[in-house]
mmCIF file of N, CA and C in Angstrom:
data_model
loop_
_atom_site.group_PDB
_atom_site.id
_atom_site.type_symbol
_atom_site.label_atom_id
_atom_site.label_comp_id
_atom_site.label_asym_id
_atom_site.label_seq_id
_atom_site.Cartn_x
_atom_site.Cartn_y
_atom_site.Cartn_z
ATOM 1 N N UNK A 138 -13.159 -10.314 -23.669
ATOM 2 C CA UNK A 138 -11.745 -10.071 -23.849
ATOM 3 C C UNK A 138 -11.037 -10.262 -22.509
ATOM 4 N N UNK A 139 -9.950 -11.017 -22.520
ATOM 5 C CA UNK A 139 -9.151 -11.238 -21.321
ATOM 6 C C UNK A 139 -8.011 -10.229 -21.325
ATOM 7 N N UNK A 140 -7.916 -9.473 -20.258
ATOM 8 C CA UNK A 140 -6.861 -8.476 -20.132
ATOM 9 C C UNK A 140 -5.619 -9.089 -19.512
ATOM 10 N N UNK A 141 -4.465 -8.572 -19.918
ATOM 11 C CA UNK A 141 -3.225 -8.895 -19.228
ATOM 12 C C UNK A 141 -3.144 -7.998 -17.995
ATOM 13 N N UNK A 142 -2.407 -8.429 -17.016
ATOM 14 C CA UNK A 142 -2.115 -7.599 -15.839
ATOM 15 C C UNK A 142 -0.638 -7.792 -15.542
ATOM 16 N N UNK A 143 0.197 -7.031 -16.243
ATOM 17 C CA UNK A 143 1.643 -7.174 -16.145
ATOM 18 C C UNK A 143 2.225 -6.007 -15.358
ATOM 19 N N UNK A 144 3.183 -6.322 -14.484
ATOM 20 C CA UNK A 144 3.801 -5.299 -13.639
ATOM 21 C C UNK A 144 5.314 -5.496 -13.676
ATOM 22 N N UNK A 145 6.003 -4.486 -14.180
ATOM 23 C CA UNK A 145 7.458 -4.491 -14.219
ATOM 24 C C UNK A 145 7.964 -3.533 -13.156
ATOM 25 N N UNK A 146 8.825 -4.035 -12.278
ATOM 26 C CA UNK A 146 9.411 -3.237 -11.205
ATOM 27 C C UNK A 146 10.921 -3.231 -11.419
ATOM 28 N N UNK A 147 11.512 -2.034 -11.446
ATOM 29 C CA UNK A 147 12.935 -1.887 -11.745
ATOM 30 C C UNK A 147 13.616 -1.098 -10.637
ATOM 31 N N UNK A 148 14.810 -1.558 -10.247
ATOM 32 C CA UNK A 148 15.699 -0.777 -9.384
ATOM 33 C C UNK A 148 17.035 -0.684 -10.094
ATOM 34 N N UNK A 149 17.507 0.540 -10.280
ATOM 35 C CA UNK A 149 18.771 0.746 -10.980
ATOM 36 C C UNK A 149 19.626 1.748 -10.231
ATOM 37 N N UNK A 150 20.934 1.576 -10.344
ATOM 38 C CA UNK A 150 21.857 2.636 -9.956
ATOM 39 C C UNK A 150 22.467 3.122 -11.264
ATOM 40 N N UNK A 151 22.601 4.450 -11.390
ATOM 41 C CA UNK A 151 23.002 5.025 -12.675
ATOM 42 C C UNK A 151 23.999 6.162 -12.486
ATOM 43 N N UNK A 152 24.823 6.367 -13.502
ATOM 44 C CA UNK A 152 25.797 7.460 -13.483
ATOM 45 C C UNK A 152 25.264 8.757 -14.074
ATOM 46 N N UNK A 153 24.204 8.680 -14.877
ATOM 47 C CA UNK A 153 23.710 9.850 -15.596
ATOM 48 C C UNK A 153 22.197 10.007 -15.403
ATOM 49 N N UNK A 154 21.754 10.287 -14.177
ATOM 50 C CA UNK A 154 20.312 10.400 -13.945
ATOM 51 C C UNK A 154 19.771 11.716 -14.493
ATOM 52 N N UNK A 155 18.501 11.748 -14.862
ATOM 53 C CA UNK A 155 17.912 13.047 -15.175
ATOM 54 C C UNK A 155 17.847 13.871 -13.890
ATOM 55 N N UNK A 156 18.197 15.132 -13.986
ATOM 56 C CA UNK A 156 18.170 16.021 -12.819
ATOM 57 C C UNK A 156 17.147 17.132 -12.995
ATOM 58 N N UNK A 157 16.397 17.042 -14.071
ATOM 59 C CA UNK A 157 15.391 18.044 -14.392
ATOM 60 C C UNK A 157 14.053 17.330 -14.592
ATOM 61 N N UNK A 158 13.010 17.852 -13.979
ATOM 62 C CA UNK A 158 11.693 17.218 -14.058
ATOM 63 C C UNK A 158 11.223 17.106 -15.504
ATOM 64 N N UNK A 159 11.443 18.134 -16.305
ATOM 65 C CA UNK A 159 10.987 18.101 -17.699
ATOM 66 C C UNK A 159 11.687 16.998 -18.489
ATOM 67 N N UNK A 160 12.951 16.771 -18.211
ATOM 68 C CA UNK A 160 13.691 15.687 -18.875
ATOM 69 C C UNK A 160 13.107 14.335 -18.466
ATOM 70 N N UNK A 161 12.808 14.160 -17.194
ATOM 71 C CA UNK A 161 12.216 12.903 -16.715
ATOM 72 C C UNK A 161 10.849 12.665 -17.359
ATOM 73 N N UNK A 162 10.039 13.709 -17.448
ATOM 74 C CA UNK A 162 8.719 13.577 -18.075
ATOM 75 C C UNK A 162 8.842 13.230 -19.556
ATOM 76 N N UNK A 163 9.792 13.848 -20.241
ATOM 77 C CA UNK A 163 9.998 13.547 -21.666
ATOM 78 C C UNK A 163 10.447 12.098 -21.849
ATOM 79 N N UNK A 164 11.321 11.604 -20.942
ATOM 80 C CA UNK A 164 11.782 10.221 -21.002
ATOM 81 C C UNK A 164 10.599 9.263 -20.875
ATOM 82 N N UNK A 165 9.697 9.544 -19.927
ATOM 83 C CA UNK A 165 8.508 8.703 -19.749
ATOM 84 C C UNK A 165 7.639 8.742 -21.000
ATOM 85 N N UNK A 166 7.426 9.919 -21.555
ATOM 86 C CA UNK A 166 6.573 10.061 -22.738
ATOM 87 C C UNK A 166 7.092 9.211 -23.892
ATOM 88 N N UNK A 167 8.391 9.269 -24.142
ATOM 89 C CA UNK A 167 8.985 8.469 -25.219
ATOM 90 C C UNK A 167 8.837 6.982 -24.911
ATOM 91 N N UNK A 168 9.125 6.591 -23.675
ATOM 92 C CA UNK A 168 9.014 5.183 -23.291
ATOM 93 C C UNK A 168 7.603 4.658 -23.509
ATOM 94 N N UNK A 169 6.613 5.404 -23.073
ATOM 95 C CA UNK A 169 5.218 4.970 -23.211
ATOM 96 C C UNK A 169 4.905 4.657 -24.677
ATOM 97 N N UNK A 170 5.325 5.518 -25.579
ATOM 98 C CA UNK A 170 5.110 5.265 -27.003
ATOM 99 C C UNK A 170 5.873 4.054 -27.508
ATOM 100 N N UNK A 171 7.107 3.891 -27.040
ATOM 101 C CA UNK A 171 7.940 2.773 -27.501
ATOM 102 C C UNK A 171 7.386 1.418 -27.093
ATOM 103 N N UNK A 172 6.667 1.354 -25.989
ATOM 104 C CA UNK A 172 6.110 0.061 -25.565
ATOM 105 C C UNK A 172 4.662 -0.107 -26.017
ATOM 106 N N UNK A 173 4.217 0.778 -26.904
ATOM 107 C CA UNK A 173 2.895 0.623 -27.506
ATOM 108 C C UNK A 173 1.739 1.058 -26.630
ATOM 109 N N UNK A 174 2.006 1.890 -25.642
ATOM 110 C CA UNK A 174 0.951 2.393 -24.765
ATOM 111 C C UNK A 174 0.610 3.832 -25.161
ATOM 112 N N UNK A 175 -0.459 4.351 -24.564
ATOM 113 C CA UNK A 175 -0.861 5.732 -24.851
ATOM 114 C C UNK A 175 -1.160 6.462 -23.550
ATOM 115 N N UNK A 176 -0.670 7.703 -23.487
ATOM 116 C CA UNK A 176 -0.977 8.561 -22.342
ATOM 117 C C UNK A 176 -2.445 8.960 -22.382
ATOM 118 N N UNK A 177 -3.068 9.058 -21.224
ATOM 119 C CA UNK A 177 -4.417 9.609 -21.141
ATOM 120 C C UNK A 177 -4.303 11.091 -21.467
ATOM 121 N N UNK A 178 -5.085 11.557 -22.435
ATOM 122 C CA UNK A 178 -4.941 12.944 -22.890
ATOM 123 C C UNK A 178 -5.974 13.898 -22.300
ATOM 124 N N UNK A 179 -6.746 13.446 -21.331
ATOM 125 C CA UNK A 179 -7.780 14.299 -20.741
ATOM 126 C C UNK A 179 -7.344 14.940 -19.436
ATOM 127 N N UNK A 180 -6.063 14.879 -19.146
ATOM 128 C CA UNK A 180 -5.534 15.456 -17.912
ATOM 129 C C UNK A 180 -4.822 16.758 -18.226
ATOM 130 N N UNK A 181 -4.788 17.690 -17.288
ATOM 131 C CA UNK A 181 -4.104 18.957 -17.555
ATOM 132 C C UNK A 181 -2.608 18.792 -17.782
ATOM 133 N N UNK A 182 -1.994 17.807 -17.139
ATOM 134 C CA UNK A 182 -0.565 17.544 -17.326
ATOM 135 C C UNK A 182 -0.320 16.053 -17.147
ATOM 136 N N UNK A 183 0.180 15.407 -18.182
ATOM 137 C CA UNK A 183 0.430 13.973 -18.136
ATOM 138 C C UNK A 183 1.522 13.639 -19.141
ATOM 139 N N UNK A 184 2.689 13.192 -18.672
ATOM 140 C CA UNK A 184 3.054 12.931 -17.287
ATOM 141 C C UNK A 184 3.231 14.221 -16.485
ATOM 142 N N UNK A 185 3.281 14.027 -15.186
ATOM 143 C CA UNK A 185 3.543 15.133 -14.279
ATOM 144 C C UNK A 185 4.709 14.741 -13.377
ATOM 145 N N UNK A 186 5.310 15.731 -12.746
ATOM 146 C CA UNK A 186 6.446 15.415 -11.896
ATOM 147 C C UNK A 186 6.748 16.518 -10.908
ATOM 148 N N UNK A 187 7.701 16.220 -10.025
ATOM 149 C CA UNK A 187 8.040 17.133 -8.935
ATOM 150 C C UNK A 187 9.464 16.841 -8.499
ATOM 151 N N UNK A 188 10.217 17.878 -8.150
ATOM 152 C CA UNK A 188 11.544 17.699 -7.560
ATOM 153 C C UNK A 188 11.441 17.966 -6.066
ATOM 154 N N UNK A 189 11.784 16.969 -5.260
ATOM 155 C CA UNK A 189 11.772 17.112 -3.806
ATOM 156 C C UNK A 189 13.151 17.539 -3.330
ATOM 157 N N UNK A 190 13.176 18.582 -2.510
ATOM 158 C CA UNK A 190 14.450 19.000 -1.918
ATOM 159 C C UNK A 190 14.523 18.638 -0.437
ATOM 160 N N UNK A 191 13.658 17.698 -0.018
ATOM 161 C CA UNK A 191 13.656 17.229 1.359
ATOM 162 C C UNK A 191 14.969 16.507 1.655
ATOM 163 N N UNK A 192 15.699 16.917 2.698
ATOM 164 C CA UNK A 192 16.958 16.244 3.026
ATOM 165 C C UNK A 192 16.759 14.734 3.188
ATOM 166 N N UNK A 193 17.631 13.981 2.555
ATOM 167 C CA UNK A 193 17.550 12.530 2.607
ATOM 168 C C UNK A 193 16.604 11.929 1.587
ATOM 169 N N UNK A 194 15.829 12.753 0.913
ATOM 170 C CA UNK A 194 14.862 12.262 -0.073
ATOM 171 C C UNK A 194 14.861 13.161 -1.304
ATOM 172 N N UNK A 195 16.032 13.706 -1.635
ATOM 173 C CA UNK A 195 16.114 14.643 -2.746
ATOM 174 C C UNK A 195 16.061 13.906 -4.073
ATOM 175 N N UNK A 196 15.260 14.441 -4.972
ATOM 176 C CA UNK A 196 15.194 13.873 -6.309
ATOM 177 C C UNK A 196 13.840 14.059 -6.944
ATOM 178 N N UNK A 197 13.668 13.397 -8.061
ATOM 179 C CA UNK A 197 12.484 13.556 -8.907
ATOM 180 C C UNK A 197 11.521 12.398 -8.706
ATOM 181 N N UNK A 198 10.244 12.729 -8.674
ATOM 182 C CA UNK A 198 9.181 11.750 -8.829
ATOM 183 C C UNK A 198 8.359 12.197 -10.021
ATOM 184 N N UNK A 199 8.134 11.293 -10.953
ATOM 185 C CA UNK A 199 7.306 11.589 -12.119
ATOM 186 C C UNK A 199 6.365 10.416 -12.349
ATOM 187 N N UNK A 200 5.146 10.740 -12.731
ATOM 188 C CA UNK A 200 4.149 9.700 -12.977
ATOM 189 C C UNK A 200 3.394 10.002 -14.264
ATOM 190 N N UNK A 201 2.928 8.927 -14.881
ATOM 191 C CA UNK A 201 2.078 9.060 -16.062
ATOM 192 C C UNK A 201 0.915 8.097 -15.908
ATOM 193 N N UNK A 202 -0.249 8.572 -16.267
ATOM 194 C CA UNK A 202 -1.414 7.698 -16.338
ATOM 195 C C UNK A 202 -1.562 7.306 -17.797
ATOM 196 N N UNK A 203 -1.502 6.007 -18.041
ATOM 197 C CA UNK A 203 -1.676 5.499 -19.392
ATOM 198 C C UNK A 203 -3.067 4.894 -19.496
ATOM 199 N N UNK A 204 -3.544 4.707 -20.709
ATOM 200 C CA UNK A 204 -4.898 4.186 -20.899
ATOM 201 C C UNK A 204 -5.093 2.838 -20.232
ATOM 202 N N UNK A 205 -4.008 2.103 -20.035
ATOM 203 C CA UNK A 205 -4.102 0.775 -19.444
ATOM 204 C C UNK A 205 -3.558 0.694 -18.024
ATOM 205 N N UNK A 206 -3.160 1.817 -17.417
ATOM 206 C CA UNK A 206 -2.786 1.897 -16.006
ATOM 207 C C UNK A 206 -1.800 3.021 -15.734
ATOM 208 N N UNK A 207 -0.524 2.698 -15.336
ATOM 209 C CA UNK A 207 0.367 3.783 -14.916
ATOM 210 C C UNK A 207 1.847 3.462 -15.127
ATOM 211 N N UNK A 208 2.649 4.529 -15.063
ATOM 212 C CA UNK A 208 4.109 4.454 -15.079
ATOM 213 C C UNK A 208 4.596 5.388 -13.975
ATOM 214 N N UNK A 209 5.534 4.932 -13.141
ATOM 215 C CA UNK A 209 6.102 5.802 -12.105
ATOM 216 C C UNK A 209 7.623 5.748 -12.153
ATOM 217 N N UNK A 210 8.229 6.891 -11.865
ATOM 218 C CA UNK A 210 9.679 7.030 -11.887
ATOM 219 C C UNK A 210 10.100 7.824 -10.659
ATOM 220 N N UNK A 211 11.002 7.261 -9.871
ATOM 221 C CA UNK A 211 11.553 7.942 -8.698
ATOM 222 C C UNK A 211 13.066 7.959 -8.845
ATOM 223 N N UNK A 212 13.677 9.122 -8.662
ATOM 224 C CA UNK A 212 15.122 9.273 -8.828
ATOM 225 C C UNK A 212 15.689 9.968 -7.598
ATOM 226 N N UNK A 213 16.664 9.342 -6.963
ATOM 227 C CA UNK A 213 17.403 9.971 -5.872
ATOM 228 C C UNK A 213 18.752 10.371 -6.454
ATOM 229 N N UNK A 214 18.865 11.619 -6.886
ATOM 230 C CA UNK A 214 20.041 12.051 -7.639
ATOM 231 C C UNK A 214 21.201 12.524 -6.773
ATOM 232 N N UNK A 215 21.018 12.601 -5.471
ATOM 233 C CA UNK A 215 22.113 12.994 -4.584
ATOM 234 C C UNK A 215 22.996 11.803 -4.221
ATOM 235 N N UNK A 216 22.505 10.603 -4.464
ATOM 236 C CA UNK A 216 23.296 9.390 -4.225
ATOM 237 C C UNK A 216 24.368 9.275 -5.308
ATOM 238 N N UNK A 217 25.435 8.536 -5.024
ATOM 239 C CA UNK A 217 26.467 8.310 -6.027
ATOM 240 C C UNK A 217 26.848 6.834 -6.019
ATOM 241 N N UNK A 218 26.412 6.049 -6.999
ATOM 242 C CA UNK A 218 25.612 6.474 -8.141
ATOM 243 C C UNK A 218 24.162 6.742 -7.732
ATOM 244 N N UNK A 219 23.458 7.474 -8.592
ATOM 245 C CA UNK A 219 22.056 7.806 -8.336
ATOM 246 C C UNK A 219 21.214 6.532 -8.346
ATOM 247 N N UNK A 220 20.105 6.569 -7.618
ATOM 248 C CA UNK A 220 19.201 5.423 -7.530
ATOM 249 C C UNK A 220 17.908 5.753 -8.266
ATOM 250 N N UNK A 221 17.456 4.806 -9.073
ATOM 251 C CA UNK A 221 16.166 4.927 -9.754
ATOM 252 C C UNK A 221 15.303 3.747 -9.346
ATOM 253 N N UNK A 222 14.074 4.040 -8.946
ATOM 254 C CA UNK A 222 13.035 3.035 -8.728
ATOM 255 C C UNK A 222 11.948 3.358 -9.750
ATOM 256 N N UNK A 223 11.478 2.343 -10.459
ATOM 257 C CA UNK A 223 10.597 2.576 -11.601
ATOM 258 C C UNK A 223 9.621 1.420 -11.710
ATOM 259 N N UNK A 224 8.404 1.714 -12.155
ATOM 260 C CA UNK A 224 7.514 0.607 -12.478
ATOM 261 C C UNK A 224 6.532 0.976 -13.573
ATOM 262 N N UNK A 225 6.119 -0.073 -14.291
ATOM 263 C CA UNK A 225 5.061 0.013 -15.296
ATOM 264 C C UNK A 225 4.052 -1.056 -14.930
ATOM 265 N N UNK A 226 2.810 -0.662 -14.793
ATOM 266 C CA UNK A 226 1.726 -1.624 -14.624
ATOM 267 C C UNK A 226 0.782 -1.413 -15.791
ATOM 268 N N UNK A 227 0.401 -2.488 -16.465
ATOM 269 C CA UNK A 227 -0.469 -2.339 -17.624
ATOM 270 C C UNK A 227 -1.375 -3.547 -17.793
ATOM 271 N N UNK A 228 -2.546 -3.277 -18.310
ATOM 272 C CA UNK A 228 -3.483 -4.336 -18.682
ATOM 273 C C UNK A 228 -3.265 -4.765 -20.132
ATOM 274 N N UNK A 229 -2.215 -4.260 -20.757
ATOM 275 C CA UNK A 229 -1.812 -4.669 -22.103
ATOM 276 C C UNK A 229 -0.448 -5.340 -22.023
ATOM 277 N N UNK A 230 -0.165 -6.162 -23.001
ATOM 278 C CA UNK A 230 1.107 -6.872 -23.032
ATOM 279 C C UNK A 230 2.239 -5.923 -23.414
ATOM 280 N N UNK A 231 3.394 -6.103 -22.799
ATOM 281 C CA UNK A 231 4.605 -5.376 -23.170
ATOM 282 C C UNK A 231 5.801 -6.231 -22.786
ATOM 283 N N UNK A 232 6.942 -5.912 -23.366
ATOM 284 C CA UNK A 232 8.154 -6.685 -23.136
ATOM 285 C C UNK A 232 9.107 -5.932 -22.208
ATOM 286 N N UNK A 233 9.564 -6.551 -21.131
ATOM 287 C CA UNK A 233 10.515 -5.891 -20.241
ATOM 288 C C UNK A 233 11.770 -5.415 -20.968
ATOM 289 N N UNK A 234 12.228 -6.176 -21.963
ATOM 290 C CA UNK A 234 13.459 -5.804 -22.670
ATOM 291 C C UNK A 234 13.345 -4.432 -23.321
ATOM 292 N N UNK A 235 12.149 -4.072 -23.807
ATOM 293 C CA UNK A 235 11.957 -2.752 -24.413
ATOM 294 C C UNK A 235 12.102 -1.650 -23.369
ATOM 295 N N UNK A 236 11.593 -1.891 -22.187
ATOM 296 C CA UNK A 236 11.689 -0.906 -21.105
ATOM 297 C C UNK A 236 13.136 -0.797 -20.629
ATOM 298 N N UNK A 237 13.770 -1.928 -20.392
ATOM 299 C CA UNK A 237 15.136 -1.931 -19.868
ATOM 300 C C UNK A 237 16.116 -1.277 -20.838
ATOM 301 N N UNK A 238 15.912 -1.452 -22.128
ATOM 302 C CA UNK A 238 16.780 -0.808 -23.122
ATOM 303 C C UNK A 238 16.691 0.714 -23.021
ATOM 304 N N UNK A 239 15.541 1.209 -22.625
ATOM 305 C CA UNK A 239 15.321 2.657 -22.509
ATOM 306 C C UNK A 239 16.143 3.269 -21.364
ATOM 307 N N UNK A 240 16.645 2.433 -20.457
ATOM 308 C CA UNK A 240 17.458 2.909 -19.333
ATOM 309 C C UNK A 240 18.901 3.210 -19.729
ATOM 310 N N UNK A 241 19.336 2.773 -20.901
ATOM 311 C CA UNK A 241 20.745 2.921 -21.278
ATOM 312 C C UNK A 241 21.209 4.370 -21.284
ATOM 313 N N UNK A 242 20.326 5.300 -21.578
ATOM 314 C CA UNK A 242 20.688 6.720 -21.580
ATOM 315 C C UNK A 242 21.173 7.184 -20.204
ATOM 316 N N UNK A 243 20.769 6.481 -19.154
ATOM 317 C CA UNK A 243 21.152 6.851 -17.787
ATOM 318 C C UNK A 243 22.494 6.238 -17.368
ATOM 319 N N UNK A 244 23.121 5.467 -18.231
ATOM 320 C CA UNK A 244 24.398 4.811 -17.946
ATOM 321 C C UNK A 244 24.318 3.948 -16.679
ATOM 322 N N UNK A 245 23.541 2.864 -16.740
ATOM 323 C CA UNK A 245 23.351 2.035 -15.551
ATOM 324 C C UNK A 245 24.636 1.384 -15.051
ATOM 325 N N UNK A 246 24.774 1.390 -13.734
ATOM 326 C CA UNK A 246 25.823 0.642 -13.051
ATOM 327 C C UNK A 246 25.259 -0.730 -12.696
ATOM 328 N N UNK A 247 24.019 -0.740 -12.225
ATOM 329 C CA UNK A 247 23.303 -1.984 -11.942
ATOM 330 C C UNK A 247 21.852 -1.791 -12.357
ATOM 331 N N UNK A 248 21.226 -2.891 -12.737
ATOM 332 C CA UNK A 248 19.837 -2.845 -13.191
ATOM 333 C C UNK A 248 19.200 -4.177 -12.832
ATOM 334 N N UNK A 249 18.261 -4.140 -11.887
ATOM 335 C CA UNK A 249 17.569 -5.355 -11.461
ATOM 336 C C UNK A 249 16.082 -5.143 -11.653
ATOM 337 N N UNK A 250 15.381 -6.231 -11.953
ATOM 338 C CA UNK A 250 13.943 -6.083 -12.167
ATOM 339 C C UNK A 250 13.200 -7.365 -11.822
ATOM 340 N N UNK A 251 11.912 -7.199 -11.621
ATOM 341 C CA UNK A 251 10.976 -8.315 -11.496
ATOM 342 C C UNK A 251 9.824 -8.012 -12.444
ATOM 343 N N UNK A 252 9.381 -9.043 -13.137
ATOM 344 C CA UNK A 252 8.251 -8.929 -14.049
ATOM 345 C C UNK A 252 7.184 -9.866 -13.522
ATOM 346 N N UNK A 253 6.049 -9.323 -13.167
ATOM 347 C CA UNK A 253 5.024 -10.074 -12.449
ATOM 348 C C UNK A 253 3.741 -10.134 -13.267
ATOM 349 N N UNK A 254 3.165 -11.326 -13.339
ATOM 350 C CA UNK A 254 1.844 -11.510 -13.930
ATOM 351 C C UNK A 254 0.840 -11.431 -12.787
ATOM 352 N N UNK A 255 0.078 -10.359 -12.758
ATOM 353 C CA UNK A 255 -0.893 -10.162 -11.684
ATOM 354 C C UNK A 255 -2.295 -10.596 -12.097
ATOM 355 N N UNK A 256 -2.403 -11.335 -13.190
ATOM 356 C CA UNK A 256 -3.705 -11.721 -13.713
ATOM 357 C C UNK A 256 -4.478 -12.604 -12.746
ATOM 358 N N UNK A 257 -3.821 -13.616 -12.185
ATOM 359 C CA UNK A 257 -4.532 -14.508 -11.270
ATOM 360 C C UNK A 257 -3.721 -14.769 -10.015
ATOM 361 N N UNK A 258 -2.763 -13.923 -9.755
ATOM 362 C CA UNK A 258 -1.897 -14.071 -8.594
ATOM 363 C C UNK A 258 -0.743 -13.105 -8.729
ATOM 364 N N UNK A 259 0.408 -13.517 -8.257
ATOM 365 C CA UNK A 259 1.608 -12.691 -8.358
ATOM 366 C C UNK A 259 2.764 -13.541 -8.871
ATOM 367 N N UNK A 260 2.551 -14.183 -10.012
ATOM 368 C CA UNK A 260 3.554 -15.070 -10.575
ATOM 369 C C UNK A 260 4.649 -14.269 -11.273
ATOM 370 N N UNK A 261 5.914 -14.550 -10.901
ATOM 371 C CA UNK A 261 7.033 -13.904 -11.593
ATOM 372 C C UNK A 261 7.198 -14.526 -12.963
ATOM 373 N N UNK A 262 7.422 -13.669 -13.940
ATOM 374 C CA UNK A 262 7.627 -14.135 -15.319
ATOM 375 C C UNK A 262 9.098 -14.133 -15.654
#
């Protein structure tokens, strides 16, 4: 069996960022299901997250380990508009459009992404 190695990297500025770790984790959980992936269920907490109150780096980091790799979400909510850096890496196929549509709840001001095939190099798709 030949595995896919797809990596979606997103940078967005948004008007309505999640400001609560539990909300960010729930958003990831729903997204993972919508793109046909599954969370690893053998971990004590998955996804997991943390709110950093470090000056200049305030915001949420949340991560999920999926059966085919990972999902990460970083939110700097003190910025105006807030900044989100996000990525999905998977050995299964998925469509960027499904992921990007999931960002609409955050009211994006800008949304940029790169979709990379890491199977035999770093080819942008």
